[in-house]
Amino acid sequence: MIDDALARAVSVIRAARAITVLTGAGVSAASGVPTFRGDDGLWKKQRAESLATPEAFEQDPRLVWEWYDWRRRMIRDARPNPAHDVLARWTRELKTTLITQNVDGLHERAGAERLVRLHGSIWHVRCWRRCVTGEADWLDETVPLATLPPHCPHCGSFVRPGVVWFGEPLDPAVLDRARAAAADCDVFLTVGTSAVVYPAAGLIPEAKGAGATVIEINPDATPASSSADVVIRRPAAEALTELDGALSS
Ligand code: OAD
């Protein structure tokens, strides 16, 4: 027996022509990756907002890189969980576009296609000074990094993580793709995000305003809850597994 919220979600997803999903750190919680705003999200009593900024890097690049190196070690040992697996399959089989705020690469490792990475990737780096040859992101999956902070092989300046920091704009082309997917779907799922960081959180009202049915999957209430049409108050892996099972039965 599935509950009313799940049954409603199944019926709108079945009827949908296009589905867009926005994910946040809660999707990776079952893989052992701490969320940012949960009790376990702090590192050395530092909040993400105080480390994930260009100013913090300018002031103490080693401290910022210690935090990223710690997260990279944790993420390397993590595995995609059933929430990643279900969403990856939906991108291949259910006309689903997946927009993620996560930088951990677990959606990719689960095989997701049609993926929009709003905040970049923790596995990419680029030259802090944006030197001519080091300007574009490159992949560096070394864990742990040999030196903190690492140095640009082209100009010798520091290298920074290839992620979007607070106070930095998102890549306009990436944001356009996300906005288009939010505006052009019948069902918009927001899964495992506190919906407080913009412009990502703004995709929820944009989808709703364009006529989508909004479904929230999150064990806790968020600022998006009151405008969601369907609220599933459960962990992502559990809810998505059940939803997926009901869709294919
Ligand atoms: P947050 O840490 O702000 O929120 C995580 C959300 O996941 C919370 O609403 C939790 O209730 C929920 N949650 C926890 N466990 C869950 C589970 N098992 N299943 C489903 N949901 C669960 O993370 P984000 O919303 O991703 O940005 O944060 C947004 C951005 O702020 C991040 O991308 C990052 C951060 O600072 C940058 O670094 C730019």
PDB file of C-alpha atoms and ligand atoms in Angstrom:
ATOM      1  CA  MET A   1       0.000   0.000   0.000  1.00  0.00           C
ATOM      2  CA  ILE A   2       1.497   3.383  -0.930  1.00  0.00           C
ATOM      3  CA  ASP A   3       0.427   6.569   0.850  1.00  0.00           C
ATOM      4  CA  ASP A   4      -1.651   9.365  -0.699  1.00  0.00           C
ATOM      5  CA  ALA A   5       1.286  11.656  -1.516  1.00  0.00           C
ATOM      6  CA  LEU A   6       3.158   8.875  -3.305  1.00  0.00           C
ATOM      7  CA  ALA A   7       0.025   7.809  -5.168  1.00  0.00           C
ATOM      8  CA  ARG A   8      -0.482  11.389  -6.384  1.00  0.00           C
ATOM      9  CA  ALA A   9       3.139  11.626  -7.432  1.00  0.00           C
ATOM     10  CA  VAL A  10       2.847   8.365  -9.378  1.00  0.00           C
ATOM     11  CA  SER A  11      -0.207   9.589 -11.214  1.00  0.00           C
ATOM     12  CA  VAL A  12       1.291  12.957 -12.284  1.00  0.00           C
ATOM     13  CA  ILE A  13       4.615  11.368 -13.270  1.00  0.00           C
ATOM     14  CA  ARG A  14       2.801   8.733 -15.354  1.00  0.00           C
ATOM     15  CA  ALA A  15       0.943  11.429 -17.246  1.00  0.00           C
ATOM     16  CA  ALA A  16       3.995  13.679 -17.689  1.00  0.00           C
ATOM     17  CA  ARG A  17       5.512  14.464 -21.070  1.00  0.00           C
ATOM     18  CA  ALA A  18       8.661  15.905 -19.496  1.00  0.00           C
ATOM     19  CA  ILE A  19      10.027  15.715 -15.951  1.00  0.00           C
ATOM     20  CA  THR A  20      12.655  17.943 -14.367  1.00  0.00           C
ATOM     21  CA  VAL A  21      14.359  17.096 -11.092  1.00  0.00           C
ATOM     22  CA  LEU A  22      16.398  19.468  -8.898  1.00  0.00           C
ATOM     23  CA  THR A  23      18.656  17.738  -6.395  1.00  0.00           C
ATOM     24  CA  GLY A  24      20.657  18.899  -3.408  1.00  0.00           C
ATOM     25  CA  ALA A  25      22.960  17.431  -0.791  1.00  0.00           C
ATOM     26  CA  GLY A  26      20.176  15.340   0.826  1.00  0.00           C
ATOM     27  CA  VAL A  27      20.289  12.978  -2.167  1.00  0.00           C
ATOM     28  CA  SER A  28      23.864  12.017  -1.246  1.00  0.00           C
ATOM     29  CA  ALA A  29      23.172  11.720   2.512  1.00  0.00           C
ATOM     30  CA  ALA A  30      22.480   7.970   2.229  1.00  0.00           C
ATOM     31  CA  SER A  31      25.898   7.620   0.556  1.00  0.00           C
ATOM     32  CA  GLY A  32      27.512   9.034   3.690  1.00  0.00           C
ATOM     33  CA  VAL A  33      28.225  12.517   2.305  1.00  0.00           C
ATOM     34  CA  PRO A  34      27.180  15.109   4.913  1.00  0.00           C
ATOM     35  CA  THR A  35      24.717  17.836   3.900  1.00  0.00           C
ATOM     36  CA  PHE A  36      25.794  21.473   4.267  1.00  0.00           C
ATOM     37  CA  ARG A  37      23.177  22.667   6.711  1.00  0.00           C
ATOM     38  CA  GLY A  38      22.679  19.483   8.729  1.00  0.00           C
ATOM     39  CA  ASP A  39      24.327  19.007  12.137  1.00  0.00           C
ATOM     40  CA  ASP A  40      27.106  16.932  10.556  1.00  0.00           C
ATOM     41  CA  GLY A  41      27.754  19.477   7.776  1.00  0.00           C
ATOM     42  CA  LEU A  42      30.237  21.579   9.709  1.00  0.00           C
ATOM     43  CA  TRP A  43      33.985  21.095   9.325  1.00  0.00           C
ATOM     44  CA  LYS A  44      36.195  22.423  12.132  1.00  0.00           C
ATOM     45  CA  LYS A  45      33.196  24.542  13.217  1.00  0.00           C
ATOM     46  CA  GLN A  46      33.274  26.335   9.864  1.00  0.00           C
ATOM     47  CA  ARG A  47      30.112  26.844   7.823  1.00  0.00           C
ATOM     48  CA  ALA A  48      30.085  26.327   4.046  1.00  0.00           C
ATOM     49  CA  GLU A  49      29.252  30.008   3.555  1.00  0.00           C
ATOM     50  CA  SER A  50      32.485  31.048   5.283  1.00  0.00           C
ATOM     51  CA  LEU A  51      34.765  28.679   3.311  1.00  0.00           C
ATOM     52  CA  ALA A  52      33.146  28.532  -0.115  1.00  0.00           C
ATOM     53  CA  THR A  53      33.955  32.112  -1.121  1.00  0.00           C
ATOM     54  CA  PRO A  54      36.669  33.812  -3.199  1.00  0.00           C
ATOM     55  CA  GLU A  55      37.448  36.000  -0.151  1.00  0.00           C
ATOM     56  CA  ALA A  56      38.129  32.958   2.062  1.00  0.00           C
ATOM     57  CA  PHE A  57      40.415  31.539  -0.622  1.00  0.00           C
ATOM     58  CA  GLU A  58      42.247  34.826  -1.043  1.00  0.00           C
ATOM     59  CA  GLN A  59      42.776  34.997   2.714  1.00  0.00           C
ATOM     60  CA  ASP A  60      43.672  31.375   3.443  1.00  0.00           C
ATOM     61  CA  PRO A  61      43.908  29.100   0.372  1.00  0.00           C
ATOM     62  CA  ARG A  62      45.358  26.260   2.437  1.00  0.00           C
ATOM     63  CA  LEU A  63      42.402  26.215   4.853  1.00  0.00           C
ATOM     64  CA  VAL A  64      39.906  26.197   1.982  1.00  0.00           C
ATOM     65  CA  TRP A  65      41.808  23.402   0.226  1.00  0.00           C
ATOM     66  CA  GLU A  66      41.972  21.355   3.466  1.00  0.00           C
ATOM     67  CA  TRP A  67      38.169  21.462   3.528  1.00  0.00           C
ATOM     68  CA  TYR A  68      37.894  20.422  -0.128  1.00  0.00           C
ATOM     69  CA  ASP A  69      40.545  17.730   0.308  1.00  0.00           C
ATOM     70  CA  TRP A  70      38.572  16.340   3.299  1.00  0.00           C
ATOM     71  CA  ARG A  71      35.387  16.317   1.211  1.00  0.00           C
ATOM     72  CA  ARG A  72      37.136  14.759  -1.796  1.00  0.00           C
ATOM     73  CA  ARG A  73      38.437  11.939   0.407  1.00  0.00           C
ATOM     74  CA  MET A  74      34.956  11.291   1.795  1.00  0.00           C
ATOM     75  CA  ILE A  75      33.303  11.426  -1.624  1.00  0.00           C
ATOM     76  CA  ARG A  76      35.887   9.164  -3.253  1.00  0.00           C
ATOM     77  CA  ASP A  77      34.943   6.441  -0.765  1.00  0.00           C
ATOM     78  CA  ALA A  78      31.187   7.024  -1.227  1.00  0.00           C
ATOM     79  CA  ARG A  79      29.015   5.072  -3.652  1.00  0.00           C
ATOM     80  CA  PRO A  80      25.834   6.191  -5.440  1.00  0.00           C
ATOM     81  CA  ASN A  81      22.736   5.156  -3.457  1.00  0.00           C
ATOM     82  CA  PRO A  82      19.317   4.038  -4.760  1.00  0.00           C
ATOM     83  CA  ALA A  83      18.194   7.686  -5.150  1.00  0.00           C
ATOM     84  CA  HIS A  84      21.049   8.290  -7.627  1.00  0.00           C
ATOM     85  CA  ASP A  85      20.283   4.992  -9.370  1.00  0.00           C
ATOM     86  CA  VAL A  86      16.562   5.670  -9.823  1.00  0.00           C
ATOM     87  CA  LEU A  87      17.138   9.229 -11.080  1.00  0.00           C
ATOM     88  CA  ALA A  88      19.873   8.074 -13.467  1.00  0.00           C
ATOM     89  CA  ARG A  89      17.492   5.510 -14.969  1.00  0.00           C
ATOM     90  CA  TRP A  90      14.739   8.124 -15.302  1.00  0.00           C
ATOM     91  CA  THR A  91      17.118  10.345 -17.302  1.00  0.00           C
ATOM     92  CA  ARG A  92      17.601   7.451 -19.701  1.00  0.00           C
ATOM     93  CA  GLU A  93      14.049   6.115 -19.827  1.00  0.00           C
ATOM     94  CA  LEU A  94      11.541   8.712 -18.611  1.00  0.00           C
ATOM     95  CA  LYS A  95      12.324  12.001 -20.409  1.00  0.00           C
ATOM     96  CA  THR A  96      13.849  13.395 -17.249  1.00  0.00           C
ATOM     97  CA  THR A  97      16.304  16.285 -17.031  1.00  0.00           C
ATOM     98  CA  LEU A  98      18.346  16.256 -13.852  1.00  0.00           C
ATOM     99  CA  ILE A  99      19.585  19.553 -12.432  1.00  0.00           C
ATOM    100  CA  THR A 100      21.932  19.160  -9.495  1.00  0.00           C
ATOM    101  CA  GLN A 101      23.515  21.538  -7.024  1.00  0.00           C
ATOM    102  CA  ASN A 102      25.796  18.711  -5.922  1.00  0.00           C
ATOM    103  CA  VAL A 103      29.446  18.802  -6.894  1.00  0.00           C
ATOM    104  CA  ASP A 104      30.198  15.239  -5.728  1.00  0.00           C
ATOM    105  CA  GLY A 105      29.840  13.484  -9.101  1.00  0.00           C
ATOM    106  CA  LEU A 106      27.603  10.724  -7.704  1.00  0.00           C
ATOM    107  CA  HIS A 107      24.834  11.336 -10.283  1.00  0.00           C
ATOM    108  CA  GLU A 108      27.429  10.883 -13.030  1.00  0.00           C
ATOM    109  CA  ARG A 109      28.798   7.735 -11.387  1.00  0.00           C
ATOM    110  CA  ALA A 110      25.243   6.316 -11.308  1.00  0.00           C
ATOM    111  CA  GLY A 111      25.064   6.878 -15.093  1.00  0.00           C
ATOM    112  CA  ALA A 112      22.837   9.969 -15.279  1.00  0.00           C
ATOM    113  CA  GLU A 113      22.362  11.584 -18.687  1.00  0.00           C
ATOM    114  CA  ARG A 114      20.691  14.971 -19.418  1.00  0.00           C
ATOM    115  CA  LEU A 115      22.476  16.307 -16.337  1.00  0.00           C
ATOM    116  CA  VAL A 116      22.869  20.020 -15.599  1.00  0.00           C
ATOM    117  CA  ARG A 117      25.582  20.671 -13.001  1.00  0.00           C
ATOM    118  CA  LEU A 118      24.688  24.050 -11.552  1.00  0.00           C
ATOM    119  CA  HIS A 119      27.584  24.400  -9.091  1.00  0.00           C
ATOM    120  CA  GLY A 120      30.421  22.697 -10.988  1.00  0.00           C
ATOM    121  CA  SER A 121      32.426  19.685  -9.869  1.00  0.00           C
ATOM    122  CA  ILE A 122      34.681  18.998  -6.909  1.00  0.00           C
ATOM    123  CA  TRP A 123      36.794  16.832  -9.246  1.00  0.00           C
ATOM    124  CA  HIS A 124      37.685  19.772 -11.477  1.00  0.00           C
ATOM    125  CA  VAL A 125      40.184  22.525 -10.742  1.00  0.00           C
ATOM    126  CA  ARG A 126      41.347  25.662 -12.524  1.00  0.00           C
ATOM    127  CA  CYS A 127      44.006  28.328 -12.225  1.00  0.00           C
ATOM    128  CA  TRP A 128      43.141  30.877  -9.527  1.00  0.00           C
ATOM    129  CA  ARG A 129      44.734  33.643 -11.590  1.00  0.00           C
ATOM    130  CA  ARG A 130      43.026  32.349 -14.750  1.00  0.00           C
ATOM    131  CA  CYS A 131      46.310  32.245 -16.666  1.00  0.00           C
ATOM    132  CA  VAL A 132      45.932  31.762 -20.402  1.00  0.00           C
ATOM    133  CA  THR A 133      46.612  28.002 -20.448  1.00  0.00           C
ATOM    134  CA  GLY A 134      45.026  27.231 -17.061  1.00  0.00           C
ATOM    135  CA  GLU A 135      41.807  29.168 -17.533  1.00  0.00           C
ATOM    136  CA  ALA A 136      39.535  26.257 -18.427  1.00  0.00           C
ATOM    137  CA  ASP A 137      38.694  23.633 -15.771  1.00  0.00           C
ATOM    138  CA  TRP A 138      40.659  20.406 -15.849  1.00  0.00           C
ATOM    139  CA  LEU A 139      40.056  17.092 -14.113  1.00  0.00           C
ATOM    140  CA  ASP A 140      42.213  16.289 -11.087  1.00  0.00           C
ATOM    141  CA  GLU A 141      41.013  13.285  -9.112  1.00  0.00           C
ATOM    142  CA  THR A 142      44.147  12.985  -6.958  1.00  0.00           C
ATOM    143  CA  VAL A 143      43.173  12.124  -3.387  1.00  0.00           C
ATOM    144  CA  PRO A 144      44.706  13.284  -1.161  1.00  0.00           C
ATOM    145  CA  LEU A 145      46.324  16.160  -3.033  1.00  0.00           C
ATOM    146  CA  ALA A 146      50.121  16.156  -2.820  1.00  0.00           C
ATOM    147  CA  THR A 147      50.391  19.820  -1.800  1.00  0.00           C
ATOM    148  CA  LEU A 148      47.848  22.155  -0.273  1.00  0.00           C
ATOM    149  CA  PRO A 149      47.111  24.415  -2.002  1.00  0.00           C
ATOM    150  CA  PRO A 150      48.014  22.776  -5.314  1.00  0.00           C
ATOM    151  CA  HIS A 151      49.816  24.882  -7.927  1.00  0.00           C
ATOM    152  CA  CYS A 152      48.921  25.625 -11.535  1.00  0.00           C
ATOM    153  CA  PRO A 153      51.248  23.592 -13.787  1.00  0.00           C
ATOM    154  CA  HIS A 154      51.230  26.451 -16.319  1.00  0.00           C
ATOM    155  CA  CYS A 155      51.932  29.604 -14.294  1.00  0.00           C
ATOM    156  CA  GLY A 156      52.768  28.405 -10.762  1.00  0.00           C
ATOM    157  CA  SER A 157      49.900  30.326  -9.150  1.00  0.00           C
ATOM    158  CA  PHE A 158      47.416  28.478  -6.913  1.00  0.00           C
ATOM    159  CA  VAL A 159      44.811  26.169  -8.319  1.00  0.00           C
ATOM    160  CA  ARG A 160      41.215  26.497  -7.071  1.00  0.00           C
ATOM    161  CA  PRO A 161      38.317  24.026  -7.005  1.00  0.00           C
ATOM    162  CA  GLY A 162      36.144  24.081 -10.155  1.00  0.00           C
ATOM    163  CA  VAL A 163      32.994  24.870  -8.202  1.00  0.00           C
ATOM    164  CA  VAL A 164      30.765  27.920  -7.912  1.00  0.00           C
ATOM    165  CA  TRP A 165      31.369  29.827  -4.699  1.00  0.00           C
ATOM    166  CA  PHE A 166      29.051  32.179  -2.825  1.00  0.00           C
ATOM    167  CA  GLY A 167      29.184  35.584  -4.453  1.00  0.00           C
ATOM    168  CA  GLU A 168      30.120  34.130  -7.860  1.00  0.00           C
ATOM    169  CA  PRO A 169      27.744  33.977 -10.801  1.00  0.00           C
ATOM    170  CA  LEU A 170      26.692  30.656 -12.258  1.00  0.00           C
ATOM    171  CA  ASP A 171      27.820  29.889 -15.800  1.00  0.00           C
ATOM    172  CA  PRO A 172      25.105  31.697 -17.837  1.00  0.00           C
ATOM    173  CA  ALA A 173      24.807  28.856 -20.384  1.00  0.00           C
ATOM    174  CA  VAL A 174      24.340  26.311 -17.585  1.00  0.00           C
ATOM    175  CA  LEU A 175      21.745  28.486 -15.853  1.00  0.00           C
ATOM    176  CA  ASP A 176      19.894  28.949 -19.161  1.00  0.00           C
ATOM    177  CA  ARG A 177      19.698  25.176 -19.623  1.00  0.00           C
ATOM    178  CA  ALA A 178      18.364  24.755 -16.090  1.00  0.00           C
ATOM    179  CA  ARG A 179      15.778  27.525 -16.550  1.00  0.00           C
ATOM    180  CA  ALA A 180      14.638  26.041 -19.852  1.00  0.00           C
ATOM    181  CA  ALA A 181      14.216  22.609 -18.230  1.00  0.00           C
ATOM    182  CA  ALA A 182      12.262  24.152 -15.327  1.00  0.00           C
ATOM    183  CA  ALA A 183       9.989  26.087 -17.661  1.00  0.00           C
ATOM    184  CA  ASP A 184       9.371  23.178 -20.000  1.00  0.00           C
ATOM    185  CA  CYS A 185       8.213  20.305 -17.805  1.00  0.00           C
ATOM    186  CA  ASP A 186       4.908  18.982 -16.493  1.00  0.00           C
ATOM    187  CA  VAL A 187       6.373  17.701 -13.244  1.00  0.00           C
ATOM    188  CA  PHE A 188       9.175  19.338 -11.254  1.00  0.00           C
ATOM    189  CA  LEU A 189      10.647  17.336  -8.372  1.00  0.00           C
ATOM    190  CA  THR A 190      12.779  19.045  -5.765  1.00  0.00           C
ATOM    191  CA  VAL A 191      14.711  16.385  -3.874  1.00  0.00           C
ATOM    192  CA  GLY A 192      17.005  16.724  -0.855  1.00  0.00           C
ATOM    193  CA  THR A 193      17.580  20.463  -1.030  1.00  0.00           C
ATOM    194  CA  SER A 194      16.982  23.091   1.639  1.00  0.00           C
ATOM    195  CA  ALA A 195      15.886  25.423  -1.202  1.00  0.00           C
ATOM    196  CA  VAL A 196      17.637  28.437   0.305  1.00  0.00           C
ATOM    197  CA  VAL A 197      20.496  28.978  -2.163  1.00  0.00           C
ATOM    198  CA  TYR A 198      19.692  31.042  -5.260  1.00  0.00           C
ATOM    199  CA  PRO A 199      19.430  30.981  -8.221  1.00  0.00           C
ATOM    200  CA  ALA A 200      18.918  27.176  -7.801  1.00  0.00           C
ATOM    201  CA  ALA A 201      15.974  27.589  -5.399  1.00  0.00           C
ATOM    202  CA  GLY A 202      14.357  30.041  -7.813  1.00  0.00           C
ATOM    203  CA  LEU A 203      13.871  27.224 -10.325  1.00  0.00           C
ATOM    204  CA  ILE A 204      11.053  25.853  -8.138  1.00  0.00           C
ATOM    205  CA  PRO A 205       8.745  28.913  -8.438  1.00  0.00           C
ATOM    206  CA  GLU A 206       9.807  29.263 -12.089  1.00  0.00           C
ATOM    207  CA  ALA A 207       8.590  25.723 -12.821  1.00  0.00           C
ATOM    208  CA  LYS A 208       5.406  26.233 -10.827  1.00  0.00           C
ATOM    209  CA  GLY A 209       4.739  29.547 -12.583  1.00  0.00           C
ATOM    210  CA  ALA A 210       5.105  27.806 -15.939  1.00  0.00           C
ATOM    211  CA  GLY A 211       2.420  25.289 -14.944  1.00  0.00           C
ATOM    212  CA  ALA A 212       4.384  22.312 -13.586  1.00  0.00           C
ATOM    213  CA  THR A 213       3.156  20.183 -10.704  1.00  0.00           C
ATOM    214  CA  VAL A 214       5.815  20.555  -7.985  1.00  0.00           C
ATOM    215  CA  ILE A 215       6.705  17.540  -5.851  1.00  0.00           C
ATOM    216  CA  GLU A 216       9.026  17.900  -2.859  1.00  0.00           C
ATOM    217  CA  ILE A 217      10.903  14.929  -1.396  1.00  0.00           C
ATOM    218  CA  ASN A 218      12.582  15.858   1.872  1.00  0.00           C
ATOM    219  CA  PRO A 219      12.266  14.541   5.439  1.00  0.00           C
ATOM    220  CA  ASP A 220      12.140  18.157   6.665  1.00  0.00           C
ATOM    221  CA  ALA A 221      10.121  21.219   5.705  1.00  0.00           C
ATOM    222  CA  THR A 222      11.786  23.845   3.502  1.00  0.00           C
ATOM    223  CA  PRO A 223      10.765  27.277   2.192  1.00  0.00           C
ATOM    224  CA  ALA A 224       9.561  25.432  -0.949  1.00  0.00           C
ATOM    225  CA  SER A 225       7.176  23.158   0.972  1.00  0.00           C
ATOM    226  CA  SER A 226       4.250  25.565   1.153  1.00  0.00           C
ATOM    227  CA  SER A 227       4.097  25.993  -2.605  1.00  0.00           C
ATOM    228  CA  ALA A 228       4.643  22.312  -3.474  1.00  0.00           C
ATOM    229  CA  ASP A 229       1.608  20.461  -4.820  1.00  0.00           C
ATOM    230  CA  VAL A 230       2.763  17.140  -3.360  1.00  0.00           C
ATOM    231  CA  VAL A 231       5.034  16.771  -0.335  1.00  0.00           C
ATOM    232  CA  ILE A 232       6.718  13.448   0.449  1.00  0.00           C
ATOM    233  CA  ARG A 233       8.313  13.705   3.889  1.00  0.00           C
ATOM    234  CA  ARG A 234      10.769  10.842   3.539  1.00  0.00           C
ATOM    235  CA  PRO A 235      14.446  10.228   2.758  1.00  0.00           C
ATOM    236  CA  ALA A 236      15.198  10.391  -0.973  1.00  0.00           C
ATOM    237  CA  ALA A 237      16.445   6.826  -1.452  1.00  0.00           C
ATOM    238  CA  GLU A 238      13.380   5.341   0.215  1.00  0.00           C
ATOM    239  CA  ALA A 239      10.835   7.608  -1.496  1.00  0.00           C
ATOM    240  CA  LEU A 240      12.347   7.316  -4.982  1.00  0.00           C
ATOM    241  CA  THR A 241      12.684   3.539  -4.751  1.00  0.00           C
ATOM    242  CA  GLU A 242       9.032   3.247  -3.792  1.00  0.00           C
ATOM    243  CA  LEU A 243       7.949   5.738  -6.454  1.00  0.00           C
ATOM    244  CA  ASP A 244       9.943   3.908  -9.105  1.00  0.00           C
ATOM    245  CA  GLY A 245       8.512   0.542  -8.040  1.00  0.00           C
ATOM    246  CA  ALA A 246       4.956   1.885  -8.203  1.00  0.00           C
ATOM    247  CA  LEU A 247       5.596   3.452 -11.634  1.00  0.00           C
ATOM    248  CA  SER A 248       6.732   0.178 -13.112  1.00  0.00           C
ATOM    249  CA  SER A 249       3.987  -1.977 -11.560  1.00  0.00           C
TER     250      SER A 249
HETATM  251  P1  OAD B   1      21.619  21.685   2.388  1.00  0.00           P
HETATM  252  O1  OAD B   1      22.591  21.093   3.320  1.00  0.00           O
HETATM  253  O2  OAD B   1      21.318  23.136   2.516  1.00  0.00           O
HETATM  254  O3  OAD B   1      20.222  20.932   2.508  1.00  0.00           O
HETATM  255  C1  OAD B   1      20.110  19.536   2.478  1.00  0.00           C
HETATM  256  C2  OAD B   1      18.653  19.168   2.529  1.00  0.00           C
HETATM  257  O4  OAD B   1      18.583  17.749   2.431  1.00  0.00           O
HETATM  258  C3  OAD B   1      17.918  19.567   3.805  1.00  0.00           C
HETATM  259  O5  OAD B   1      16.705  20.215   3.477  1.00  0.00           O
HETATM  260  C4  OAD B   1      17.643  18.225   4.495  1.00  0.00           C
HETATM  261  O6  OAD B   1      16.399  18.228   5.192  1.00  0.00           O
HETATM  262  C5  OAD B   1      17.586  17.288   3.319  1.00  0.00           C
HETATM  263  N1  OAD B   1      17.912  15.876   3.624  1.00  0.00           N
HETATM  264  C6  OAD B   1      18.729  15.372   4.580  1.00  0.00           C
HETATM  265  N2  OAD B   1      18.793  14.036   4.492  1.00  0.00           N
HETATM  266  C7  OAD B   1      18.013  13.680   3.443  1.00  0.00           C
HETATM  267  C8  OAD B   1      17.669  12.451   2.816  1.00  0.00           C
HETATM  268  N3  OAD B   1      18.157  11.277   3.253  1.00  0.00           N
HETATM  269  N4  OAD B   1      16.832  12.477   1.754  1.00  0.00           N
HETATM  270  C9  OAD B   1      16.338  13.646   1.286  1.00  0.00           C
HETATM  271  N5  OAD B   1      16.633  14.837   1.827  1.00  0.00           N
HETATM  272  C10 OAD B   1      17.444  14.864   2.881  1.00  0.00           C
HETATM  273  O7  OAD B   1      22.101  21.308   0.908  1.00  0.00           O
HETATM  274  P2  OAD B   1      21.698  21.972  -0.489  1.00  0.00           P
HETATM  275  O8  OAD B   1      20.252  22.338  -0.522  1.00  0.00           O
HETATM  276  O9  OAD B   1      22.217  21.094  -1.540  1.00  0.00           O
HETATM  277  O10 OAD B   1      26.484  25.458  -2.644  1.00  0.00           O
HETATM  278  O11 OAD B   1      22.562  23.295  -0.442  1.00  0.00           O
HETATM  279  C11 OAD B   1      22.568  24.147  -1.550  1.00  0.00           C
HETATM  280  C12 OAD B   1      23.937  24.706  -1.782  1.00  0.00           C
HETATM  281  O12 OAD B   1      24.440  25.303  -0.582  1.00  0.00           O
HETATM  282  C13 OAD B   1      25.003  23.665  -2.121  1.00  0.00           C
HETATM  283  O13 OAD B   1      25.041  23.344  -3.489  1.00  0.00           O
HETATM  284  C14 OAD B   1      26.261  24.365  -1.722  1.00  0.00           C
HETATM  285  C15 OAD B   1      25.807  24.837  -0.374  1.00  0.00           C
HETATM  286  O14 OAD B   1      26.540  25.754   0.248  1.00  0.00           O
HETATM  287  C16 OAD B   1      27.715  25.880  -2.925  1.00  0.00           C
HETATM  288  O15 OAD B   1      28.713  25.351  -2.464  1.00  0.00           O
HETATM  289  C17 OAD B   1      27.735  27.043  -3.853  1.00  0.00           C
END
